[in-house]
Amino acid sequence: MALLTLFDLAAGWPLALLSASVTLVLAYASWRFVEAPALKQKVWVSRWLSSHIAGLGSRRGVGTEAAVRRDEPGNNLTGTIEAGAAE
């Protein structure tokens, strides 16, 4: 719609070629200046997040409490079903 307004073109091949070329230029610019640099930071950000999230969980004791609760006999669906069947 913007190209129709700016260049006063009728719908057809000239409009299709112009819009395809503009799209390719913008796609390349997006890859070159946004996506590729972001992918280079992916490893660093992933390591940073992992260390900070793991640190939060260990300070609050989340990991150890969850392991204890998971191993309790009546704290799972199978144990609940077996307890109901035994009654």
JSON list of C-alpha atoms in Angstrom, two decimals:
[
{"chain": "A", "resi": 1, "resn": "MET", "atom": "CA", "xyz": [0.00, 0.00, 0.00]},
{"chain": "A", "resi": 2, "resn": "ALA", "atom": "CA", "xyz": [2.85, 2.38, 0.77]},
{"chain": "A", "resi": 3, "resn": "LEU", "atom": "CA", "xyz": [4.47, 1.72, -2.60]},
{"chain": "A", "resi": 4, "resn": "LEU", "atom": "CA", "xyz": [1.16, 2.26, -4.37]},
{"chain": "A", "resi": 5, "resn": "THR", "atom": "CA", "xyz": [0.83, 5.61, -2.67]},
{"chain": "A", "resi": 6, "resn": "LEU", "atom": "CA", "xyz": [4.45, 6.75, -2.97]},
{"chain": "A", "resi": 7, "resn": "PHE", "atom": "CA", "xyz": [5.12, 5.78, -6.56]},
{"chain": "A", "resi": 8, "resn": "ASP", "atom": "CA", "xyz": [1.58, 5.95, -7.95]},
{"chain": "A", "resi": 9, "resn": "LEU", "atom": "CA", "xyz": [1.85, 2.51, -9.53]},
{"chain": "A", "resi": 10, "resn": "ALA", "atom": "CA", "xyz": [-1.01, 0.34, -10.65]},
{"chain": "A", "resi": 11, "resn": "ALA", "atom": "CA", "xyz": [-1.08, -3.20, -9.30]},
{"chain": "A", "resi": 12, "resn": "GLY", "atom": "CA", "xyz": [0.92, -5.50, -11.55]},
{"chain": "A", "resi": 13, "resn": "TRP", "atom": "CA", "xyz": [4.47, -6.56, -12.43]},
{"chain": "A", "resi": 14, "resn": "PRO", "atom": "CA", "xyz": [6.18, -3.20, -11.78]},
{"chain": "A", "resi": 15, "resn": "LEU", "atom": "CA", "xyz": [4.71, -3.08, -8.30]},
{"chain": "A", "resi": 16, "resn": "ALA", "atom": "CA", "xyz": [5.61, -6.72, -7.65]},
{"chain": "A", "resi": 17, "resn": "LEU", "atom": "CA", "xyz": [9.23, -6.22, -8.72]},
{"chain": "A", "resi": 18, "resn": "LEU", "atom": "CA", "xyz": [9.61, -3.03, -6.71]},
{"chain": "A", "resi": 19, "resn": "SER", "atom": "CA", "xyz": [8.09, -4.55, -3.57]},
{"chain": "A", "resi": 20, "resn": "ALA", "atom": "CA", "xyz": [10.22, -7.72, -3.93]},
{"chain": "A", "resi": 21, "resn": "SER", "atom": "CA", "xyz": [13.42, -5.69, -4.26]},
{"chain": "A", "resi": 22, "resn": "VAL", "atom": "CA", "xyz": [12.56, -3.49, -1.28]},
{"chain": "A", "resi": 23, "resn": "THR", "atom": "CA", "xyz": [11.73, -6.60, 0.75]},
{"chain": "A", "resi": 24, "resn": "LEU", "atom": "CA", "xyz": [15.05, -8.26, -0.13]},
{"chain": "A", "resi": 25, "resn": "VAL", "atom": "CA", "xyz": [17.03, -5.16, 0.82]},
{"chain": "A", "resi": 26, "resn": "LEU", "atom": "CA", "xyz": [15.22, -4.85, 4.15]},
{"chain": "A", "resi": 27, "resn": "ALA", "atom": "CA", "xyz": [15.60, -8.58, 4.84]},
{"chain": "A", "resi": 28, "resn": "TYR", "atom": "CA", "xyz": [19.36, -8.39, 4.22]},
{"chain": "A", "resi": 29, "resn": "ALA", "atom": "CA", "xyz": [19.68, -5.32, 6.44]},
{"chain": "A", "resi": 30, "resn": "SER", "atom": "CA", "xyz": [17.73, -7.07, 9.18]},
{"chain": "A", "resi": 31, "resn": "TRP", "atom": "CA", "xyz": [19.98, -10.12, 8.96]},
{"chain": "A", "resi": 32, "resn": "ARG", "atom": "CA", "xyz": [23.20, -8.15, 8.77]},
{"chain": "A", "resi": 33, "resn": "PHE", "atom": "CA", "xyz": [22.56, -5.61, 11.52]},
{"chain": "A", "resi": 34, "resn": "VAL", "atom": "CA", "xyz": [20.09, -7.31, 13.89]},
{"chain": "A", "resi": 35, "resn": "GLU", "atom": "CA", "xyz": [19.87, -11.09, 13.63]},
{"chain": "A", "resi": 36, "resn": "ALA", "atom": "CA", "xyz": [23.52, -12.06, 13.02]},
{"chain": "A", "resi": 37, "resn": "PRO", "atom": "CA", "xyz": [24.86, -9.93, 15.91]},
{"chain": "A", "resi": 38, "resn": "ALA", "atom": "CA", "xyz": [22.12, -11.32, 18.17]},
{"chain": "A", "resi": 39, "resn": "LEU", "atom": "CA", "xyz": [23.09, -14.89, 17.30]},
{"chain": "A", "resi": 40, "resn": "LYS", "atom": "CA", "xyz": [26.71, -14.11, 18.17]},
{"chain": "A", "resi": 41, "resn": "GLN", "atom": "CA", "xyz": [25.54, -13.09, 21.65]},
{"chain": "A", "resi": 42, "resn": "LYS", "atom": "CA", "xyz": [23.39, -16.20, 22.07]},
{"chain": "A", "resi": 43, "resn": "VAL", "atom": "CA", "xyz": [26.04, -18.31, 23.81]},
{"chain": "A", "resi": 44, "resn": "TRP", "atom": "CA", "xyz": [27.04, -15.53, 26.18]},
{"chain": "A", "resi": 45, "resn": "VAL", "atom": "CA", "xyz": [23.44, -14.67, 27.12]},
{"chain": "A", "resi": 46, "resn": "SER", "atom": "CA", "xyz": [22.57, -18.35, 27.57]},
{"chain": "A", "resi": 47, "resn": "ARG", "atom": "CA", "xyz": [25.49, -18.89, 29.95]},
{"chain": "A", "resi": 48, "resn": "TRP", "atom": "CA", "xyz": [24.69, -15.70, 31.86]},
{"chain": "A", "resi": 49, "resn": "LEU", "atom": "CA", "xyz": [21.02, -16.64, 32.27]},
{"chain": "A", "resi": 50, "resn": "SER", "atom": "CA", "xyz": [21.85, -20.20, 33.29]},
{"chain": "A", "resi": 51, "resn": "SER", "atom": "CA", "xyz": [24.26, -19.06, 35.98]},
{"chain": "A", "resi": 52, "resn": "HIS", "atom": "CA", "xyz": [21.87, -16.47, 37.38]},
{"chain": "A", "resi": 53, "resn": "ILE", "atom": "CA", "xyz": [18.78, -18.69, 37.29]},
{"chain": "A", "resi": 54, "resn": "ALA", "atom": "CA", "xyz": [20.67, -21.59, 38.89]},
{"chain": "A", "resi": 55, "resn": "GLY", "atom": "CA", "xyz": [21.94, -19.19, 41.54]},
{"chain": "A", "resi": 56, "resn": "LEU", "atom": "CA", "xyz": [18.44, -18.01, 42.37]},
{"chain": "A", "resi": 57, "resn": "GLY", "atom": "CA", "xyz": [17.13, -21.55, 42.72]},
{"chain": "A", "resi": 58, "resn": "SER", "atom": "CA", "xyz": [19.98, -22.71, 44.95]},
{"chain": "A", "resi": 59, "resn": "ARG", "atom": "CA", "xyz": [19.64, -19.67, 47.25]},
{"chain": "A", "resi": 60, "resn": "ARG", "atom": "CA", "xyz": [15.96, -20.36, 47.80]},
{"chain": "A", "resi": 61, "resn": "GLY", "atom": "CA", "xyz": [16.40, -24.11, 48.19]},
{"chain": "A", "resi": 62, "resn": "VAL", "atom": "CA", "xyz": [14.07, -24.83, 45.30]},
{"chain": "A", "resi": 63, "resn": "GLY", "atom": "CA", "xyz": [16.04, -27.74, 43.88]},
{"chain": "A", "resi": 64, "resn": "THR", "atom": "CA", "xyz": [16.32, -29.73, 47.12]},
{"chain": "A", "resi": 65, "resn": "GLU", "atom": "CA", "xyz": [12.72, -29.24, 48.25]},
{"chain": "A", "resi": 66, "resn": "ALA", "atom": "CA", "xyz": [11.34, -30.30, 44.89]},
{"chain": "A", "resi": 67, "resn": "ALA", "atom": "CA", "xyz": [13.45, -33.46, 44.94]},
{"chain": "A", "resi": 68, "resn": "VAL", "atom": "CA", "xyz": [12.20, -34.36, 48.42]},
{"chain": "A", "resi": 69, "resn": "ARG", "atom": "CA", "xyz": [8.55, -33.74, 47.56]},
{"chain": "A", "resi": 70, "resn": "ARG", "atom": "CA", "xyz": [8.81, -35.71, 44.33]},
{"chain": "A", "resi": 71, "resn": "ASP", "atom": "CA", "xyz": [10.13, -38.79, 46.16]},
{"chain": "A", "resi": 72, "resn": "GLU", "atom": "CA", "xyz": [7.39, -38.88, 48.80]},
{"chain": "A", "resi": 73, "resn": "PRO", "atom": "CA", "xyz": [5.20, -41.96, 48.24]},
{"chain": "A", "resi": 74, "resn": "GLY", "atom": "CA", "xyz": [1.78, -40.26, 48.26]},
{"chain": "A", "resi": 75, "resn": "ASN", "atom": "CA", "xyz": [2.81, -37.24, 46.22]},
{"chain": "A", "resi": 76, "resn": "ASN", "atom": "CA", "xyz": [2.26, -38.56, 42.73]},
{"chain": "A", "resi": 77, "resn": "LEU", "atom": "CA", "xyz": [-0.69, -39.66, 40.64]},
{"chain": "A", "resi": 78, "resn": "THR", "atom": "CA", "xyz": [0.23, -43.34, 40.71]},
{"chain": "A", "resi": 79, "resn": "GLY", "atom": "CA", "xyz": [0.43, -43.34, 44.51]},
{"chain": "A", "resi": 80, "resn": "THR", "atom": "CA", "xyz": [-2.93, -41.58, 44.71]},
{"chain": "A", "resi": 81, "resn": "ILE", "atom": "CA", "xyz": [-4.60, -44.08, 42.38]},
{"chain": "A", "resi": 82, "resn": "GLU", "atom": "CA", "xyz": [-3.08, -47.05, 44.25]},
{"chain": "A", "resi": 83, "resn": "ALA", "atom": "CA", "xyz": [-4.20, -45.60, 47.58]},
{"chain": "A", "resi": 84, "resn": "GLY", "atom": "CA", "xyz": [-7.73, -45.17, 46.23]},
{"chain": "A", "resi": 85, "resn": "ALA", "atom": "CA", "xyz": [-7.79, -48.74, 44.91]},
{"chain": "A", "resi": 86, "resn": "ALA", "atom": "CA", "xyz": [-6.63, -50.11, 48.24]},
{"chain": "A", "resi": 87, "resn": "GLU", "atom": "CA", "xyz": [-9.55, -48.51, 50.09]}
]
